[in-house]
Amino acid sequence: MTTPTAKVCAVVGVGPGLGRALCERFGRGGFEVAMLARSFGRLEALRHDLRDAGVSAHPFGADAGDPESLGAALTDVHNTLGSPDVMVYNA
């Protein structure tokens, strides 16, 4: 888990366009970013790109259309980074 003072932003529905831009913007604003999407592999690649841009982003696989999948992923976010201060539902 990150330090208690770290701000956390969870972005649900991260893809190569708006989702990526949201992650980058919040990350540059000092947030630890939780990226949620169905394609964990794509999120892993995006994590590396964002890291090169100075953004701390963390991938979590989730299907926004499946409440159980989304709930499990948000529990993982909470356990890994803490409770999100900002939640963006971009699905």
GROMACS .gro file of C-alpha atoms in nm, residues 36 61-76:
model
   17
   36LEU     CA    1  -0.910  -0.065  -1.459
   61GLY     CA    2  -0.819  -0.623  -1.464
   62ALA     CA    3  -1.196  -0.565  -1.444
   63ASP     CA    4  -1.507  -0.584  -1.658
   64ALA     CA    5  -1.710  -0.268  -1.586
   65GLY     CA    6  -2.025  -0.448  -1.706
   66ASP     CA    7  -1.989  -0.719  -1.443
   67PRO     CA    8  -2.058  -0.595  -1.087
   68GLU     CA    9  -1.868  -0.883  -0.926
   69SER     CA   10  -1.561  -0.828  -1.145
   70LEU     CA   11  -1.564  -0.454  -1.083
   71GLY     CA   12  -1.618  -0.499  -0.710
   72ALA     CA   13  -1.330  -0.744  -0.683
   73ALA     CA   14  -1.099  -0.508  -0.874
   74LEU     CA   15  -1.194  -0.211  -0.656
   75THR     CA   16  -1.123  -0.423  -0.348
   76ASP     CA   17  -0.779  -0.496  -0.496
   0.00000   0.00000   0.00000
